[in-house]
């Protein structure tokens, strides 16, 4: 494929959702850096750690997964991974973890700097690998680790026993953080955060559900950029406002018959897995050049945290992707495919993520059969550029396109 | 004769299939237990035979339908053997979700080997607080419920206490065997491995008997005069015949281990109280120093150095299972701690399909030279 000619972009509109969302993400890093300068204790936080806890306590935290994705997207992934490998970490380990451990050891990353933590907040609902990564951060930096263990649930429903186990850990984590930081928990404040988080989540779910329209009023790659705010800032009023703006824009797009997807939407697919951040442009272009819009991902569903009370919150965090069994994970995706008129499934077999990729072969076969859509996978990595082949990606996407096209013609 | 006892253990270690057939012919029901920790005492107490399933040294073909290449060969080979019918006749497989790969094993198993039911055991990683015991017990109750439904066997607290007492006795015997072996360089690494491996396949009662016999004979026999270099071994598995042969050829004697399939199993006893299930939960809660158990202080690293030194090891060998995240995260810290403690350290990466051991041989020769200096 020919090289893309990049046109100068117009100045962003400060009233746009995109601008607001980008500012929230940027502001988060600035706020933490400022807090650190003021001498406040700051934390590093796992992406699926209940954001309600630091938000209610008024803590400043930043997100190593977000940082690693940013570093990888801006070209620093291989450099940081290599530094970690020089420290003895196998190149089989999650690339986010390698980048983070390299950064924690003092390696510089101009692509996305952030201050070193005074404590770490880990939650195992994303993977067990996260526990090992944060153990090493805690040990190497000699700082406390607060760990909320939300085990992988082999059943469809969250049991009362699991809810109780999670609830007790939440309360323990709050007590530990009060002790470490000197900040006090307020149930009134928690109520506010819960309501804001619900408002943000409802707007996000409504915005992503706009993909049910054909053509979709947005390019699915937008979701990959916006989800960072859902993960890290759901409990902030500005996030709720920005998501409501996003919803409004998508509604307007639909009413006007326009989309953030440039070109004609000829095919609609679901993208499965974490983005290949080092190759984001290549993976996006490979779809766009063939008229494919990635209309949905599991993120569309995953970050809609809507619950009524504390136990509801506990159960919500036990239902995130990677904490749920194959059948529940499959059914969520089938719903997304059906609701959004998906014609094909493109699966990223992500070398960094054993849990996500480990039962994806079987699950994607079942999704393909249930939705009667073709399924194609490619090898890649969320942050280590060495584990991706542009040629393989291109071939696989071409194959998917041809199957979708032939089905349309049949 | 030591050789007679060892021969029985080696036969069990090398041919678990024959044991499976024997148990089935006796009308007994078998439940497979996947790595790393499972409540085998519950299975035993219900009159069922727990048999370890840690995969095998085999080529992966059928399992590739389910796994990308970068998942560990232990879970892939367990699935492969299941799909090939090697486990035909067993009643169920019990899989704990202690690492990401084990979570994946359970999910794939349901579709890859549907004729053998999957029973999950969900342990809490935050296992120290009292409330975690409730969660562990809820997991046990679910295991019991599934076992009752699948096998028709029934559970009783009293029988569980008896099984826990038996497992405690076996733990003590295995600790004594391990300590005694350190004084017997004539026992090869391959023979030592068979002692531990056979425990996964033989009934506890039978293995206890063999251990007692072995201990008597070891204590009554004079140690061989062969001079070997004492080493400590750490990792998930240390049973690859080709690798053990290299250790023996290079005159290395394993005097202590921190191997998940070996001594890690036998460090922690049950304190049997009034409530059997809570007592068993406390046993899990008390486990420490293991890569698949939450360990923010990395006690495993210091414990390994201490164990190696106490046993008189002159070096530490890490047998690193390829694609094993838990061990790979611990590796840099172990390497650093051993080096700081003046213990020569090397690691060898293995998987279940290892055929060429030339690189391992070179590493072991270098290791031997480092320790002889």
XYZ file of C-alpha atoms in Angstrom:
783
model
C 0.000 0.000 0.000
C 1.173 3.521 -0.698
C 2.371 5.822 2.033
C -0.288 7.986 3.515
C -0.054 11.706 2.754
C -0.843 13.505 5.964
C -2.741 16.749 5.639
C -2.297 19.501 8.202
C -5.048 19.206 10.751
C -7.292 22.117 11.608
C -7.068 23.512 15.151
C -9.327 21.483 17.438
C -12.611 23.009 18.512
C -12.515 23.492 22.326
C -16.224 22.740 22.468
C -15.780 19.350 20.782
C -15.871 16.064 22.651
C -12.541 15.080 21.177
C -10.865 18.207 22.562
C -12.508 17.808 25.950
C -11.623 14.148 26.222
C -8.023 14.750 25.192
C -7.750 17.546 27.737
C -9.067 15.315 30.523
C -6.468 12.687 29.689
C -3.684 15.274 29.532
C -4.899 17.090 32.642
C -4.766 13.833 34.596
C -1.011 13.600 34.050
C -0.516 17.306 34.806
C -2.530 17.086 38.030
C -0.503 14.161 39.312
C 2.770 15.884 38.437
C 1.628 19.033 40.247
C 0.517 17.049 43.280
C 3.888 15.341 43.434
C 5.628 18.727 43.269
C 3.491 19.947 46.173
C 4.726 17.003 48.192
C 1.513 15.005 48.114
C 1.723 11.231 47.945
C 0.760 9.957 44.532
C -0.111 6.471 43.351
C 0.136 4.248 40.339
C -3.132 2.522 39.673
C -4.195 -0.524 37.643
C -6.763 0.334 34.992
C -9.536 -1.799 36.446
C -8.915 -0.822 40.054
C -12.164 0.764 41.307
C -11.558 4.390 40.374
C -14.290 5.338 42.862
C -11.865 4.713 45.730
C -9.083 7.164 44.805
C -11.649 9.629 43.439
C -13.678 9.652 46.666
C -10.551 9.970 48.775
C -9.285 12.790 46.561
C -6.073 10.958 45.690
C -3.890 11.719 42.724
C -3.123 8.605 40.747
C -1.851 7.804 37.287
C -2.149 4.698 35.204
C 0.875 2.675 34.067
C -1.123 0.839 31.399
C -2.169 4.154 29.917
C 1.410 5.397 30.095
C 2.747 2.227 28.435
C 0.165 2.507 25.646
C 1.147 6.162 25.151
C 4.850 5.358 25.057
C 4.211 2.509 22.605
C 1.968 4.611 20.376
C 4.673 7.292 20.198
C 7.413 4.858 19.228
C 9.117 4.115 22.533
C 7.841 0.577 23.076
C 10.793 -1.353 21.735
C 13.329 0.841 23.537
C 11.624 0.436 26.905
C 10.976 -3.275 26.431
C 14.637 -3.783 25.600
C 15.667 -1.982 28.780
C 13.441 -4.302 30.825
C 14.872 -7.316 29.048
C 18.332 -6.070 29.990
C 17.138 -6.108 33.601
C 16.315 -9.789 33.219
C 12.651 -9.688 32.259
C 11.745 -12.202 29.593
C 10.405 -10.843 26.330
C 7.462 -13.196 26.884
C 6.174 -10.965 29.669
C 3.405 -8.429 28.989
C 4.918 -5.448 27.173
C 3.012 -2.945 29.349
C 4.677 -4.513 32.383
C 8.101 -4.433 30.749
C 7.726 -0.770 29.788
C 6.493 0.115 33.273
C 9.217 -1.797 35.107
C 11.845 -0.180 32.887
C 10.378 3.251 33.637
C 10.210 2.539 37.370
C 13.890 1.594 37.275
C 14.742 5.103 36.083
C 14.647 4.786 32.306
C 13.421 7.992 30.761
C 10.375 8.120 28.507
C 9.849 11.512 26.949
C 6.885 10.048 25.096
C 4.812 10.039 28.290
C 6.566 10.915 31.540
C 4.842 10.600 34.889
C 6.066 10.878 38.463
C 7.203 7.822 40.369
C 4.658 6.536 42.871
C 4.534 6.498 46.651
C 2.137 3.543 46.645
C 0.586 1.233 44.053
C -3.044 0.193 43.644
C -3.468 -3.202 42.020
C -6.601 -5.038 41.014
C -6.428 -8.586 39.691
C -9.690 -8.499 37.721
C -7.740 -7.802 34.549
C -5.158 -10.577 34.977
C -2.924 -12.378 37.435
C 0.050 -10.942 35.562
C -0.942 -7.583 37.040
C -0.292 -8.925 40.542
C 3.248 -9.963 39.639
C 3.953 -6.670 37.870
C 2.785 -4.606 40.856
C 4.555 -6.864 43.345
C 7.781 -6.054 41.534
C 7.010 -2.325 41.452
C 6.258 -2.384 45.164
C 9.353 -4.343 46.012
C 11.759 -2.463 43.746
C 10.510 0.973 44.792
C 10.028 -0.083 48.422
C 6.494 1.315 48.554
C 3.213 -0.143 49.821
C 0.986 -2.198 47.571
C -2.766 -2.189 47.986
C -4.245 -5.195 46.253
C -7.871 -5.880 45.536
C -8.189 -9.424 44.321
C -11.177 -10.002 42.072
C -10.766 -13.584 40.929
C -11.588 -14.885 37.496
C -15.187 -16.044 37.774
C -15.766 -19.496 36.249
C -19.536 -19.026 36.582
C -21.989 -16.825 34.740
C -23.195 -14.920 37.797
C -21.196 -13.283 40.583
C -21.820 -15.265 43.757
C -22.670 -13.780 47.147
C -19.417 -15.240 48.479
C -17.397 -13.410 45.818
C -19.310 -10.165 46.409
C -18.566 -10.394 50.145
C -14.886 -11.121 49.497
C -14.627 -8.090 47.190
C -16.593 -5.825 49.549
C -14.285 -6.639 52.449
C -11.241 -5.928 50.338
C -12.669 -2.589 49.184
C -13.143 -1.606 52.798
C -9.641 -2.818 53.648
C -8.173 -0.858 50.744
C -9.960 2.304 51.889
C -8.612 1.872 55.422
C -5.079 1.256 54.146
C -5.202 4.325 51.912
C -6.547 6.503 54.715
C -3.585 5.402 56.801
C -1.016 5.917 54.050
C -2.259 9.261 52.752
C -4.010 10.774 55.768
C -7.117 11.447 53.629
C -10.566 10.543 54.914
C -13.296 8.525 53.264
C -16.707 10.184 53.015
C -19.799 8.161 52.125
C -21.504 11.359 50.925
C -18.646 12.028 48.588
C -18.735 8.387 47.447
C -22.425 8.810 46.619
C -21.560 11.804 44.421
C -18.750 9.943 42.671
C -21.028 6.948 42.100
C -23.655 9.181 40.530
C -21.150 10.952 38.288
C -19.631 7.620 37.281
C -23.131 6.374 36.397
C -23.806 9.502 34.359
C -20.516 9.117 32.456
C -21.183 5.425 31.893
C -24.705 5.974 30.586
C -23.425 8.559 28.093
C -20.624 6.222 26.995
C -22.973 3.293 26.482
C -25.428 5.469 24.560
C -22.642 6.957 22.413
C -21.103 3.595 21.533
C -24.572 2.168 20.853
C -24.965 4.749 18.048
C -23.005 2.234 15.963
C -26.329 0.441 15.511
C -27.009 2.883 12.690
C -25.806 2.096 9.193
C -23.576 3.839 8.391
C -22.170 4.300 11.865
C -21.818 7.963 12.899
C -18.304 7.288 14.165
C -15.080 5.474 13.389
C -14.589 2.722 15.949
C -10.949 3.691 16.412
C -12.318 6.762 18.220
C -13.318 4.430 21.030
C -9.724 3.337 21.552
C -8.765 6.941 22.237
C -11.753 7.819 24.377
C -11.766 4.747 26.550
C -8.824 6.044 28.593
C -11.135 8.662 30.078
C -13.727 5.998 30.857
C -11.128 3.957 32.671
C -9.420 6.679 34.623
C -11.809 9.589 35.030
C -15.329 8.190 35.085
C -16.021 9.733 38.465
C -15.145 13.298 37.398
C -17.910 15.743 36.321
C -15.853 16.914 33.355
C -15.717 13.316 32.084
C -19.509 13.031 32.317
C -19.869 16.286 30.444
C -17.387 15.271 27.742
C -19.105 11.912 27.209
C -22.479 13.633 26.941
C -20.952 15.939 24.327
C -19.657 12.877 22.479
C -23.140 11.359 22.495
C -24.632 14.594 21.223
C -22.095 14.780 18.406
C -22.784 11.212 17.339
C -26.534 11.917 17.361
C -25.957 15.001 15.221
C -23.737 13.022 12.871
C -26.446 10.446 12.470
C -29.105 13.096 11.833
C -26.890 14.768 9.235
C -25.826 11.470 7.696
C -22.142 12.074 8.406
C -19.495 10.173 10.373
C -16.030 10.530 11.869
C -15.240 7.535 9.662
C -13.699 9.002 6.557
C -14.826 7.404 3.312
C -17.647 5.085 2.472
C -18.467 2.457 5.095
C -18.609 -0.704 2.994
C -18.081 -3.292 5.723
C -18.622 -3.315 9.465
C -16.490 -5.373 11.819
C -15.891 -5.951 15.488
C -12.255 -5.647 16.583
C -11.298 -8.036 19.345
C -8.445 -7.341 21.733
C -6.302 -4.468 22.892
C -5.144 -2.138 20.147
C -1.709 -2.620 18.581
C -0.558 0.748 19.870
C 2.802 0.797 18.056
C 1.017 0.070 14.797
C -2.190 1.992 15.344
C -1.926 3.969 12.137
C -1.094 0.875 10.087
C -3.928 -1.191 11.555
C -6.391 1.654 11.132
C -5.316 2.376 7.572
C -5.501 -1.341 6.650
C -9.197 -1.193 7.463
C -9.992 2.230 6.098
C -8.359 1.507 2.728
C -10.788 -1.374 2.306
C -13.875 0.529 3.390
C -14.032 -1.302 6.712
C -15.312 0.450 9.804
C -14.555 -1.171 13.136
C -17.910 -0.310 14.630
C -17.549 -1.980 17.987
C -15.194 -3.559 20.501
C -15.744 -5.084 23.900
C -14.735 -1.714 25.374
C -18.072 -0.375 24.248
C -19.708 -2.637 26.792
C -16.922 -3.018 29.325
C -16.760 0.462 30.735
C -20.421 1.000 31.330
C -20.237 0.784 35.094
C -23.832 1.265 36.164
C -24.760 0.141 39.659
C -26.969 1.240 42.509
C -24.955 0.626 45.645
C -21.656 -0.545 47.093
C -22.356 -4.249 46.516
C -23.481 -3.422 42.997
C -20.113 -1.764 42.469
C -18.355 -4.897 43.781
C -20.267 -7.047 41.300
C -19.638 -4.610 38.441
C -15.876 -4.909 38.944
C -16.210 -8.699 38.842
C -17.818 -8.486 35.411
C -15.067 -6.718 33.502
C -13.511 -8.425 30.464
C -10.830 -10.946 31.503
C -12.600 -11.671 34.815
C -15.487 -13.554 33.218
C -15.885 -17.023 31.807
C -15.960 -17.901 28.139
C -19.743 -18.140 27.905
C -20.421 -14.769 29.497
C -17.639 -13.119 27.485
C -18.987 -14.737 24.311
C -22.568 -13.653 24.900
C -21.563 -10.031 25.485
C -19.752 -10.029 22.160
C -22.568 -11.756 20.316
C -24.903 -9.022 21.543
C -22.507 -6.321 20.356
C -22.189 -7.986 16.940
C -25.937 -8.371 16.556
C -26.858 -4.914 17.855
C -24.321 -3.228 15.605
C -24.874 -5.253 12.398
C -21.338 -6.604 12.411
C -20.298 -8.512 9.291
C -16.909 -9.862 10.391
C -14.717 -10.339 13.451
C -11.048 -9.336 13.427
C -9.146 -10.848 16.340
C -5.871 -9.494 17.626
C -3.901 -12.433 19.032
C -1.994 -10.321 21.473
C 1.358 -11.752 22.489
C 1.287 -9.650 25.645
C -1.976 -10.994 26.949
C -2.147 -14.705 27.668
C -5.506 -14.449 29.361
C -7.240 -12.478 26.628
C -5.750 -14.546 23.816
C -5.753 -17.888 25.620
C -9.349 -18.895 24.967
C -10.012 -16.515 22.114
C -9.685 -19.262 19.480
C -12.640 -21.169 20.902
C -14.650 -18.102 21.812
C -14.273 -16.472 18.409
C -15.280 -19.729 16.710
C -18.466 -19.711 18.769
C -19.147 -16.028 18.041
C -18.588 -16.606 14.329
C -21.021 -19.520 14.336
C -23.683 -17.744 16.388
C -23.570 -14.559 14.302
C -22.804 -16.300 10.997
C -19.869 -14.006 10.341
C -16.295 -14.729 9.214
C -13.553 -14.629 11.841
C -9.948 -13.760 11.054
C -7.048 -13.309 13.449
C -3.628 -11.698 13.247
C -0.589 -11.795 15.507
C 0.426 -8.636 17.274
C 1.189 -6.991 20.547
C -0.271 -4.139 22.522
C 3.070 -2.399 22.979
C 6.050 -4.359 21.646
C 6.330 -3.499 17.943
C 8.489 -6.553 17.262
C 5.555 -8.939 17.546
C 3.590 -7.580 14.589
C 3.925 -8.191 10.849
C 2.337 -5.645 8.580
C 2.333 -8.151 5.724
C 0.474 -10.753 7.763
C -2.034 -8.155 8.963
C -2.649 -6.986 5.436
C -3.148 -10.504 4.125
C -5.553 -11.420 6.887
C -7.604 -8.236 6.560
C -7.711 -8.727 2.800
C -9.024 -12.250 3.340
C -11.692 -10.993 5.704
C -12.711 -8.304 3.235
C -13.052 -10.792 0.410
C -15.257 -13.103 2.470
C -17.471 -10.211 3.585
C -17.673 -8.961 -0.005
C -18.537 -12.357 -1.436
C -21.277 -12.814 1.173
C -22.771 -9.486 0.183
C -22.704 -10.441 -3.463
C -24.222 -13.857 -2.843
C 16.893 -52.509 49.196
C 16.757 -48.864 48.202
C 16.703 -49.879 44.579
C 13.455 -51.824 45.065
C 11.621 -48.862 46.577
C 13.003 -46.528 43.970
C 12.014 -48.920 41.229
C 8.403 -48.839 42.442
C 8.428 -45.047 42.545
C 10.056 -44.817 39.142
C 7.497 -47.198 37.672
C 4.689 -44.993 39.004
C 6.359 -41.785 37.808
C 7.007 -43.139 34.345
C 3.702 -44.883 33.777
C 0.784 -43.166 35.479
C -1.390 -44.659 32.753
C -0.907 -48.137 34.241
C -1.907 -46.814 37.659
C -4.983 -45.190 36.208
C -5.999 -48.502 34.652
C -5.366 -50.273 37.941
C -7.536 -47.876 39.941
C -10.319 -48.067 37.395
C -10.125 -51.873 37.354
C -10.473 -51.786 41.141
C -13.688 -49.818 40.663
C -12.244 -46.587 42.007
C -13.025 -43.188 40.579
C -10.234 -40.772 39.651
C -10.201 -36.973 39.742
C -7.354 -35.160 38.008
C -5.758 -32.272 39.876
C -4.135 -29.536 37.798
C -1.221 -27.366 39.059
C -0.407 -25.835 41.484
C -2.552 -26.286 44.601
C -5.879 -28.067 44.843
C -7.859 -29.391 47.812
C -6.793 -32.970 47.102
C -7.736 -33.854 50.692
C -11.402 -33.285 49.804
C -11.153 -35.613 46.818
C -9.402 -38.232 48.926
C -11.907 -37.933 51.764
C -14.751 -38.696 49.363
C -13.166 -42.040 48.482
C -11.906 -40.791 45.129
C -8.337 -40.987 43.845
C -6.688 -37.638 43.093
C -4.075 -37.919 40.343
C -1.878 -34.999 39.347
C -2.131 -33.647 35.813
C 0.937 -31.529 35.061
C 1.051 -32.376 31.372
C 3.708 -34.474 29.760
C 6.699 -34.322 27.459
C 4.843 -34.558 24.214
C 4.417 -32.850 20.877
C 1.480 -30.483 20.706
C -0.895 -31.013 17.823
C -4.567 -31.169 18.770
C -4.213 -28.520 21.492
C -3.118 -25.964 18.901
C -6.755 -25.647 17.952
C -7.256 -23.920 21.303
C -4.030 -22.166 22.246
C -1.735 -19.606 20.675
C 1.905 -20.721 20.760
C 2.783 -18.407 23.650
C 0.826 -20.257 26.336
C 2.837 -22.523 28.628
C 3.392 -26.102 27.562
C 2.061 -27.439 30.863
C -1.520 -26.393 30.172
C -1.207 -27.080 26.466
C 0.043 -30.606 27.063
C -2.652 -31.300 29.673
C -5.209 -30.378 27.013
C -3.360 -32.367 24.363
C -3.351 -35.496 26.521
C -7.028 -34.994 27.314
C -7.914 -34.638 23.658
C -5.888 -37.728 22.785
C -7.837 -39.820 25.260
C -4.978 -40.408 27.690
C -7.245 -39.477 30.599
C -10.229 -41.503 29.400
C -12.068 -43.042 32.291
C -11.361 -40.339 34.890
C -14.391 -38.668 36.434
C -13.374 -34.993 36.400
C -10.517 -32.494 36.357
C -10.088 -29.935 39.130
C -8.352 -26.736 37.991
C -7.493 -23.836 40.298
C -7.318 -20.353 38.775
C -3.992 -19.389 40.312
C -2.445 -17.971 37.130
C -3.765 -16.665 33.817
C -2.823 -19.838 31.966
C -4.734 -22.013 34.429
C -7.828 -19.826 33.981
C -7.524 -20.412 30.246
C -7.057 -24.176 30.722
C -10.407 -24.467 32.497
C -12.271 -22.468 29.861
C -10.799 -24.392 26.923
C -11.149 -27.754 28.643
C -14.945 -27.492 28.591
C -14.910 -27.639 24.798
C -11.693 -29.549 24.086
C -12.422 -32.475 26.407
C -16.167 -32.271 27.089
C -16.402 -35.874 28.269
C -14.328 -35.103 31.388
C -16.118 -32.436 33.475
C -14.151 -29.366 34.543
C -14.456 -28.390 38.202
C -13.073 -24.941 39.012
C -11.436 -24.074 42.329
C -11.265 -20.351 42.866
C -8.826 -19.344 45.588
C -8.431 -15.850 47.020
C -5.045 -14.258 46.339
C -5.598 -11.901 49.269
C -5.629 -15.041 51.355
C -4.480 -13.768 54.761
C -7.528 -11.848 56.113
C -10.171 -13.843 57.986
C -12.856 -12.970 55.435
C -10.801 -14.677 52.716
C -11.378 -17.979 54.517
C -15.111 -17.671 53.840
C -14.382 -17.289 50.146
C -12.030 -20.281 50.101
C -14.621 -22.389 51.920
C -17.285 -21.315 49.421
C -14.918 -22.570 46.697
C -14.479 -25.884 48.511
C -18.241 -26.272 48.895
C -18.668 -25.767 45.193
C -15.996 -28.436 44.525
C -17.782 -30.830 46.896
C -21.133 -30.170 45.258
C -19.685 -30.858 41.804
C -17.875 -33.995 42.968
C -21.034 -35.325 44.593
C -23.051 -34.713 41.448
C -20.455 -36.162 39.092
C -19.263 -39.164 41.079
C -22.162 -39.933 43.398
C -19.736 -39.915 46.340
C -20.651 -38.164 49.544
C -18.732 -35.774 51.755
C -18.270 -35.815 55.499
C -16.325 -33.454 57.744
C -14.996 -36.346 59.816
C -13.586 -38.166 56.824
C -12.002 -34.915 55.636
C -10.212 -34.589 58.981
C -8.833 -38.104 58.540
C -7.620 -37.267 55.053
C -6.021 -34.049 56.257
C -4.185 -36.006 58.950
C -2.941 -38.424 56.290
C -1.806 -35.566 54.058
C 0.010 -33.984 57.007
C 1.767 -37.261 57.611
C 2.759 -37.446 53.964
C 4.031 -33.859 54.064
C 6.265 -34.733 57.010
C 7.565 -37.819 55.259
C 8.362 -35.880 52.100
C 10.232 -33.255 54.089
C 12.223 -35.968 55.823
C 12.962 -37.708 52.528
C 14.161 -34.465 50.993
C 16.445 -33.759 53.947
C 17.780 -37.308 54.035
C 18.499 -37.304 50.309
C 20.892 -34.418 50.821
C 23.147 -36.866 52.662
C 22.985 -39.400 49.834
C 24.796 -38.264 46.723
C 24.447 -41.740 45.266
C 20.745 -41.029 44.629
C 20.610 -39.454 41.190
C 18.626 -36.364 40.197
C 16.431 -38.621 38.065
C 15.727 -40.885 41.037
C 14.983 -37.920 43.281
C 12.555 -36.617 40.691
C 10.775 -39.981 40.577
C 10.247 -39.889 44.339
C 8.418 -36.588 44.073
C 6.660 -37.291 40.810
C 5.272 -40.635 41.948
C 3.468 -38.822 44.785
C 1.180 -37.267 42.176
C -0.004 -40.633 40.921
C 0.104 -43.135 43.767
C -2.550 -43.211 46.475
C -1.416 -41.258 49.497
C -1.488 -44.352 51.682
C 0.719 -46.234 49.243
C 3.152 -43.359 48.800
C 3.420 -42.896 52.553
C 4.353 -46.561 52.841
C 7.032 -46.272 50.174
C 8.425 -43.106 51.771
C 8.693 -44.814 55.154
C 10.471 -47.749 53.532
C 12.779 -45.430 51.660
C 13.613 -43.438 54.770
C 14.444 -46.570 56.748
C 16.731 -47.787 54.055
C 18.402 -44.457 53.491
C 19.078 -44.114 57.193
C 20.473 -47.629 57.389
C 22.695 -47.357 54.359
C 25.987 -45.553 54.220
C 26.138 -42.606 51.903
C 27.930 -43.166 48.638
C 31.503 -41.955 48.395
C 30.907 -40.154 45.137
C 31.747 -36.461 45.380
C 29.032 -34.334 43.878
C 28.373 -30.620 43.872
C 25.349 -29.740 46.032
C 22.844 -27.417 44.341
C 19.368 -26.053 45.007
C 16.747 -26.056 42.262
C 13.800 -23.698 41.841
C 10.971 -23.497 39.321
C 7.604 -25.014 38.496
C 8.732 -28.401 37.241
C 12.042 -30.261 37.362
C 11.158 -33.590 35.806
C 12.471 -33.418 32.236
C 14.475 -36.658 31.846
C 16.972 -35.087 29.441
C 17.730 -32.266 31.830
C 18.004 -34.516 34.871
C 20.464 -36.677 32.956
C 22.646 -33.631 32.333
C 22.636 -32.812 36.051
C 23.708 -36.360 36.823
C 26.364 -36.412 34.114
C 27.835 -33.223 35.531
C 27.934 -34.529 39.080
C 25.350 -32.155 40.515
C 23.317 -33.247 43.510
C 19.998 -31.565 44.319
C 20.143 -30.993 48.070
C 17.098 -28.717 48.281
C 14.342 -27.575 46.004
C 11.784 -24.822 45.694
C 9.956 -26.533 42.857
C 6.187 -26.125 42.648
C 5.595 -29.784 41.762
C 7.992 -30.908 44.489
C 8.785 -29.394 47.894
C 6.439 -26.391 47.639
C 3.628 -28.922 47.993
C 4.820 -30.216 51.339
C 5.797 -27.124 53.315
C 2.419 -26.335 54.797
C 0.375 -28.603 57.045
C -3.254 -28.401 58.078
C -3.951 -27.462 61.640
C -7.019 -29.602 62.129
C -9.628 -27.774 64.177
C -13.290 -28.324 64.807
C -14.408 -27.170 61.376
C -12.628 -29.265 58.759
C -13.285 -27.004 55.762
C -12.100 -23.910 57.596
C -9.023 -25.817 58.743
C -8.261 -26.684 55.136
C -8.844 -23.056 54.132
C -6.332 -22.006 56.785
C -3.798 -24.330 55.208
C -4.148 -22.468 51.917
C -4.051 -19.146 53.703
C -0.789 -20.146 55.412
C 0.974 -21.029 52.173
C 3.757 -18.659 51.221
C 6.850 -18.214 49.094
C 5.370 -19.348 45.821
C 5.266 -17.540 42.494
C 1.551 -18.168 41.965
C 0.568 -16.788 45.382
C 0.389 -13.070 46.114
C 3.724 -12.162 47.703
C 4.275 -8.380 47.799
C 7.370 -8.688 49.947
C 8.783 -11.360 47.667
C 9.438 -13.624 50.595
C 10.007 -16.412 48.129
C 13.272 -14.831 47.019
C 14.835 -14.607 50.487
C 13.413 -17.993 51.455
C 15.067 -19.599 48.454
C 18.485 -18.158 49.327
C 18.048 -19.229 52.945
C 16.965 -22.752 51.988
C 19.864 -23.124 49.554
C 22.401 -21.992 52.138
C 20.931 -24.088 54.929
C 21.175 -27.174 52.732
C 24.797 -26.421 51.858
C 24.035 -25.782 48.194
C 26.884 -24.178 46.298
C 24.648 -22.755 43.619
C 21.052 -22.245 42.538
C 19.577 -23.550 39.302
C 16.321 -22.035 38.102
C 14.398 -24.254 35.726
C 12.227 -21.713 34.013
C 9.105 -23.045 32.356
C 8.761 -21.236 29.051
C 5.896 -18.702 29.015
C 5.356 -18.954 32.766
C 4.633 -15.355 33.813
C 4.738 -15.941 37.569
C 8.244 -17.393 37.425
C 9.485 -14.952 34.790
C 8.573 -11.983 36.986
C 10.460 -13.489 39.929
C 13.516 -14.406 37.891
C 15.402 -11.051 37.931
C 14.931 -10.742 41.691
C 16.062 -14.305 42.345
C 19.102 -13.876 40.150
C 20.069 -10.692 41.973
C 19.514 -12.170 45.439
C 21.529 -15.302 44.704
C 24.373 -13.296 43.243
C 24.352 -10.956 46.252
C 24.453 -13.973 48.559
C 27.488 -15.358 46.732
C 25.545 -18.260 45.247
C 26.354 -18.980 41.611
C 23.089 -18.868 39.684
C 21.969 -20.028 36.258
C 18.635 -20.554 34.619
C 17.524 -22.978 31.952
C 14.383 -22.398 29.991
C 12.369 -25.544 29.352
C 9.101 -26.583 27.881
C 7.320 -29.875 27.535
C 8.538 -30.416 23.996
C 12.242 -30.013 24.637
C 14.186 -32.455 22.522
C 17.496 -30.745 22.109
C 19.352 -30.302 25.361
C 22.689 -29.121 23.982
C 22.231 -25.575 25.179
C 21.151 -26.821 28.615
C 24.246 -29.039 28.771
C 26.497 -26.072 28.027
C 24.793 -23.972 30.706
C 25.105 -26.752 33.286
C 28.789 -27.283 32.456
C 29.374 -23.566 32.969
C 27.392 -23.703 36.194
C 29.529 -26.583 37.440
C 32.697 -24.660 36.587
C 31.375 -21.572 38.425
C 30.827 -23.654 41.557
C 34.171 -25.444 41.332
C 36.103 -22.174 41.145
